């Protein structure tokens, strides 16, 4: 994919973070290692490092989001950047301003980084091609295409808990067709060396030809999660029922909802993940969501460290640990 | 007083004729091949040695954008671009503003076209008022105003009863209907071929079934009403079986494919390049192969440009938010020659599909290079190299997917009705 080249500068360093597809194992590992170094910042009394002091980060959300925007916001603030939160859905787009014009206006406000969420696939790549060369773009989710920071925080959570990617079986369950999270995860897990990636769901929610991405398809939950080390449940949106892809939430829960009984089919030490927000009683039973195998809230916490690592990297300051992180990550 | 084209290779796609010989033109017609007719006196002699003389190409569905969308293109800009590219006849689509559903719009287009002194322009009238698929357009009036066919374009008529009545009425009016077969419900939310690439990119897909189901419906109603129909822009290999079957059943149908579907596949959308956002979509590699075979075997009669020029803003957005269509007039000839060079089919087949067959579909006498045929000709250099860029494209629409790609083969001279409307050789002569 062409985004693979667009994301890297001439030295092969990360300039934008648009998609997992096309990135190397080495680069993904750098992000995970970076996040590992940033993670302790959140545990300190003063949760701040001065890496992006004087930089302006604009969160451009063309689509509503709470979690992703908040964690990007927190990540930028912990890096000491100035943050501009723009809910564009409610402003320019409604006044008929084109995407290009919105971007040029923000450039004129001398922003250094755009974090973009947009309802259309390919939007982050489109924006990265439009912006001035000094601006970095981070994809906060584009349509059904990719949500690369979510995939990295999931990979980070898995690495922390499982200590490896080799030999793992990961099952992604639910609405894969409409999920940018699933697509980014599949790319990330493959690149990082996970040998067995499964997608599980009814045929209406599994997109045509997904096998080409290196996964096996299961239509029965039981077979799909059997022996899995990681079970990732995807959010099921109400509109899937309205558009005739599923009969009802009840039936979905009966066939695909993760209950404690079903979870016993997975590996004994399996972890349960969810990109959030969860629908209790639709894709996941409360007993599982709140149970001992659930790592859903750890994912949220890890999201901040991962986003800090990515932001630092695209601004060219990721290697501070090698080049004297004075007052930085391990400082005071 | 006539024109003599000296020393070119003259090819008639309607016969076996393919010879290096002089071509004599007088009063808008070809009057001699190899030998001047009695009493012929040349007003001009043009040396075309090393070049190919062939009937001019035809675009069966050209979006001229005028009236109503002059920021994209005009009749003048596109009919001039056409003759630069060796295209001598354009069928203007009815998706103008106002819609071409009244004789007044057809007359306006014809007037503008004759003032432009470019390619011939024939109108395709709207099948339904406003292309809305509800009320039948005044087909007799459109026919009287010179419309060569009627169509609802890719705006699928949801109500099958309306479609059946429209076909029956068109049949009694003696009009050919141009059909873009697609099931409304399967097609309405998609932006590209449904397959591994659409899945990877997260772009909602249009399954092959959309075309097949639309085609079944159309063929069934063609059999029912007896309307003469032309099936436009076939994209799938599966559709070819149904078309072949319809021919065996002697239904009055012809069919074409858009040249872009012979050049590219859905994988070319892989970088979200909006110039590959076309409707119907680019299909898989196996469909492209089947379409080429369909051309060779004659299941598909014609290859057309389906030129859709756009302004820059129309393509400056994430893929699914851009307007569909590619600007293809400028590269019609060179890409056709490219397919000949790669062995997809021979030159005679290419010329037959792009000039003779479209004329026959429209019930016109053009597309031949023989005595008494109209002198609508192109003269091209099959070896000339050029690169596609915003600067080299004559069309006002720069949304050509071949931008940046080198082409072999370029038109040098075009005649419409015996008049020279484009001449790049003159420049060379005087240089």
PDB file of N, CA and C in Angstrom, chain A residues 240-282:
ATOM      1  N   UNK A 240     -26.575  -1.927  12.881  1.00  0.00           N
ATOM      2  CA  UNK A 240     -26.431  -3.191  12.149  1.00  0.00           C
ATOM      3  C   UNK A 240     -27.755  -3.953  12.111  1.00  0.00           C
ATOM      4  N   UNK A 241     -28.547  -3.795  13.183  1.00  0.00           N
ATOM      5  CA  UNK A 241     -29.848  -4.448  13.202  1.00  0.00           C
ATOM      6  C   UNK A 241     -30.783  -3.710  12.250  1.00  0.00           C
ATOM      7  N   UNK A 242     -30.721  -2.367  12.296  1.00  0.00           N
ATOM      8  CA  UNK A 242     -31.619  -1.579  11.449  1.00  0.00           C
ATOM      9  C   UNK A 242     -31.328  -1.795   9.964  1.00  0.00           C
ATOM     10  N   UNK A 243     -30.062  -2.036   9.616  1.00  0.00           N
ATOM     11  CA  UNK A 243     -29.762  -2.199   8.189  1.00  0.00           C
ATOM     12  C   UNK A 243     -29.869  -3.656   7.740  1.00  0.00           C
ATOM     13  N   UNK A 244     -30.467  -4.495   8.577  1.00  0.00           N
ATOM     14  CA  UNK A 244     -30.777  -5.851   8.135  1.00  0.00           C
ATOM     15  C   UNK A 244     -29.601  -6.806   8.097  1.00  0.00           C
ATOM     16  N   UNK A 245     -28.534  -6.486   8.818  1.00  0.00           N
ATOM     17  CA  UNK A 245     -27.399  -7.410   8.843  1.00  0.00           C
ATOM     18  C   UNK A 245     -27.572  -8.470   9.923  1.00  0.00           C
ATOM     19  N   UNK A 246     -28.388  -8.136  10.929  1.00  0.00           N
ATOM     20  CA  UNK A 246     -28.629  -9.042  12.048  1.00  0.00           C
ATOM     21  C   UNK A 246     -30.088  -8.921  12.449  1.00  0.00           C
ATOM     22  N   UNK A 247     -30.661 -10.018  12.961  1.00  0.00           N
ATOM     23  CA  UNK A 247     -32.064  -9.918  13.388  1.00  0.00           C
ATOM     24  C   UNK A 247     -32.235  -9.069  14.651  1.00  0.00           C
ATOM     25  N   UNK A 248     -31.433  -9.338  15.675  1.00  0.00           N
ATOM     26  CA  UNK A 248     -31.626  -8.608  16.931  1.00  0.00           C
ATOM     27  C   UNK A 248     -30.388  -8.744  17.810  1.00  0.00           C
ATOM     28  N   UNK A 249     -30.297  -7.851  18.782  1.00  0.00           N
ATOM     29  CA  UNK A 249     -29.210  -7.909  19.751  1.00  0.00           C
ATOM     30  C   UNK A 249     -29.289  -9.170  20.594  1.00  0.00           C
ATOM     31  N   UNK A 250     -30.518  -9.589  20.891  1.00  0.00           N
ATOM     32  CA  UNK A 250     -30.703 -10.804  21.700  1.00  0.00           C
ATOM     33  C   UNK A 250     -30.114 -12.019  20.999  1.00  0.00           C
ATOM     34  N   UNK A 251     -30.508 -12.149  19.733  1.00  0.00           N
ATOM     35  CA  UNK A 251     -30.016 -13.313  18.992  1.00  0.00           C
ATOM     36  C   UNK A 251     -28.489 -13.249  18.870  1.00  0.00           C
ATOM     37  N   UNK A 252     -27.978 -12.046  18.674  1.00  0.00           N
ATOM     38  CA  UNK A 252     -26.529 -11.901  18.554  1.00  0.00           C
ATOM     39  C   UNK A 252     -25.849 -12.359  19.846  1.00  0.00           C
ATOM     40  N   UNK A 253     -26.404 -11.927  20.965  1.00  0.00           N
ATOM     41  CA  UNK A 253     -25.795 -12.303  22.246  1.00  0.00           C
ATOM     42  C   UNK A 253     -25.853 -13.822  22.450  1.00  0.00           C
ATOM     43  N   UNK A 254     -26.988 -14.415  22.055  1.00  0.00           N
ATOM     44  CA  UNK A 254     -27.117 -15.879  22.198  1.00  0.00           C
ATOM     45  C   UNK A 254     -26.050 -16.616  21.389  1.00  0.00           C
ATOM     46  N   UNK A 255     -25.737 -16.116  20.198  1.00  0.00           N
ATOM     47  CA  UNK A 255     -24.800 -16.828  19.328  1.00  0.00           C
ATOM     48  C   UNK A 255     -23.351 -16.372  19.499  1.00  0.00           C
ATOM     49  N   UNK A 256     -23.167 -15.086  19.737  1.00  0.00           N
ATOM     50  CA  UNK A 256     -21.796 -14.542  19.709  1.00  0.00           C
ATOM     51  C   UNK A 256     -21.384 -13.801  20.987  1.00  0.00           C
ATOM     52  N   UNK A 257     -22.307 -13.678  21.941  1.00  0.00           N
ATOM     53  CA  UNK A 257     -21.956 -12.979  23.180  1.00  0.00           C
ATOM     54  C   UNK A 257     -20.950 -13.791  23.981  1.00  0.00           C
ATOM     55  N   UNK A 258     -19.960 -13.103  24.569  1.00  0.00           N
ATOM     56  CA  UNK A 258     -18.938 -13.817  25.336  1.00  0.00           C
ATOM     57  C   UNK A 258     -19.405 -13.961  26.786  1.00  0.00           C
ATOM     58  N   UNK A 259     -19.704 -15.196  27.148  1.00  0.00           N
ATOM     59  CA  UNK A 259     -20.160 -15.507  28.510  1.00  0.00           C
ATOM     60  C   UNK A 259     -19.050 -16.273  29.224  1.00  0.00           C
ATOM     61  N   UNK A 260     -19.137 -16.361  30.556  1.00  0.00           N
ATOM     62  CA  UNK A 260     -18.107 -17.116  31.287  1.00  0.00           C
ATOM     63  C   UNK A 260     -18.006 -18.568  30.808  1.00  0.00           C
ATOM     64  N   UNK A 261     -19.129 -19.186  30.474  1.00  0.00           N
ATOM     65  CA  UNK A 261     -19.103 -20.578  30.007  1.00  0.00           C
ATOM     66  C   UNK A 261     -18.310 -20.698  28.713  1.00  0.00           C
ATOM     67  N   UNK A 262     -18.607 -19.782  27.798  1.00  0.00           N
ATOM     68  CA  UNK A 262     -17.911 -19.845  26.511  1.00  0.00           C
ATOM     69  C   UNK A 262     -16.427 -19.521  26.657  1.00  0.00           C
ATOM     70  N   UNK A 263     -16.153 -18.586  27.557  1.00  0.00           N
ATOM     71  CA  UNK A 263     -14.757 -18.189  27.724  1.00  0.00           C
ATOM     72  C   UNK A 263     -13.910 -19.367  28.193  1.00  0.00           C
ATOM     73  N   UNK A 264     -14.531 -20.337  28.843  1.00  0.00           N
ATOM     74  CA  UNK A 264     -13.778 -21.513  29.303  1.00  0.00           C
ATOM     75  C   UNK A 264     -13.220 -22.340  28.138  1.00  0.00           C
ATOM     76  N   UNK A 265     -13.772 -22.105  26.909  1.00  0.00           N
ATOM     77  CA  UNK A 265     -13.239 -22.805  25.736  1.00  0.00           C
ATOM     78  C   UNK A 265     -11.871 -22.255  25.321  1.00  0.00           C
ATOM     79  N   UNK A 266     -11.627 -21.014  25.681  1.00  0.00           N
ATOM     80  CA  UNK A 266     -10.333 -20.407  25.354  1.00  0.00           C
ATOM     81  C   UNK A 266      -9.262 -20.984  26.277  1.00  0.00           C
ATOM     82  N   UNK A 267      -8.007 -20.576  26.041  1.00  0.00           N
ATOM     83  CA  UNK A 267      -6.928 -21.051  26.906  1.00  0.00           C
ATOM     84  C   UNK A 267      -7.222 -20.628  28.350  1.00  0.00           C
ATOM     85  N   UNK A 268      -6.766 -21.429  29.322  1.00  0.00           N
ATOM     86  CA  UNK A 268      -7.081 -21.129  30.730  1.00  0.00           C
ATOM     87  C   UNK A 268      -6.616 -19.739  31.159  1.00  0.00           C
ATOM     88  N   UNK A 269      -5.503 -19.273  30.594  1.00  0.00           N
ATOM     89  CA  UNK A 269      -5.000 -17.949  30.982  1.00  0.00           C
ATOM     90  C   UNK A 269      -5.331 -16.898  29.923  1.00  0.00           C
ATOM     91  N   UNK A 270      -6.386 -17.143  29.160  1.00  0.00           N
ATOM     92  CA  UNK A 270      -6.737 -16.201  28.085  1.00  0.00           C
ATOM     93  C   UNK A 270      -7.106 -14.840  28.668  1.00  0.00           C
ATOM     94  N   UNK A 271      -6.775 -13.788  27.910  1.00  0.00           N
ATOM     95  CA  UNK A 271      -7.219 -12.456  28.305  1.00  0.00           C
ATOM     96  C   UNK A 271      -8.322 -11.998  27.350  1.00  0.00           C
ATOM     97  N   UNK A 272      -9.213 -11.155  27.888  1.00  0.00           N
ATOM     98  CA  UNK A 272     -10.341 -10.645  27.100  1.00  0.00           C
ATOM     99  C   UNK A 272     -10.154  -9.145  26.898  1.00  0.00           C
ATOM    100  N   UNK A 273     -10.239  -8.725  25.639  1.00  0.00           N
ATOM    101  CA  UNK A 273     -10.033  -7.310  25.322  1.00  0.00           C
ATOM    102  C   UNK A 273     -11.237  -6.758  24.565  1.00  0.00           C
ATOM    103  N   UNK A 274     -11.351  -5.447  24.571  1.00  0.00           N
ATOM    104  CA  UNK A 274     -12.453  -4.777  23.877  1.00  0.00           C
ATOM    105  C   UNK A 274     -12.010  -3.330  23.643  1.00  0.00           C
ATOM    106  N   UNK A 275     -12.157  -2.817  22.393  1.00  0.00           N
ATOM    107  CA  UNK A 275     -11.717  -1.442  22.154  1.00  0.00           C
ATOM    108  C   UNK A 275     -12.633  -0.397  22.789  1.00  0.00           C
ATOM    109  N   UNK A 276     -13.795  -0.838  23.252  1.00  0.00           N
ATOM    110  CA  UNK A 276     -14.714   0.078  23.904  1.00  0.00           C
ATOM    111  C   UNK A 276     -15.411   0.999  22.923  1.00  0.00           C
ATOM    112  N   UNK A 277     -16.505   1.615  23.293  1.00  0.00           N
ATOM    113  CA  UNK A 277     -17.261   1.349  24.524  1.00  0.00           C
ATOM    114  C   UNK A 277     -18.021   0.028  24.422  1.00  0.00           C
ATOM    115  N   UNK A 278     -18.110  -0.674  25.550  1.00  0.00           N
ATOM    116  CA  UNK A 278     -18.714  -2.008  25.515  1.00  0.00           C
ATOM    117  C   UNK A 278     -20.235  -1.926  25.598  1.00  0.00           C
ATOM    118  N   UNK A 279     -20.887  -2.915  24.983  1.00  0.00           N
ATOM    119  CA  UNK A 279     -22.346  -3.087  25.108  1.00  0.00           C
ATOM    120  C   UNK A 279     -22.571  -4.313  25.963  1.00  0.00           C
ATOM    121  N   UNK A 280     -22.842  -4.104  27.236  1.00  0.00           N
ATOM    122  CA  UNK A 280     -23.073  -5.257  28.117  1.00  0.00           C
ATOM    123  C   UNK A 280     -24.340  -5.979  27.668  1.00  0.00           C
ATOM    124  N   UNK A 281     -24.250  -7.292  27.604  1.00  0.00           N
ATOM    125  CA  UNK A 281     -25.425  -8.075  27.208  1.00  0.00           C
ATOM    126  C   UNK A 281     -25.656  -8.113  25.713  1.00  0.00           C
ATOM    127  N   UNK A 282     -24.788  -7.491  24.928  1.00  0.00           N
ATOM    128  CA  UNK A 282     -24.905  -7.604  23.471  1.00  0.00           C
ATOM    129  C   UNK A 282     -23.732  -8.410  22.936  1.00  0.00           C
TER     130      UNK A 282
END
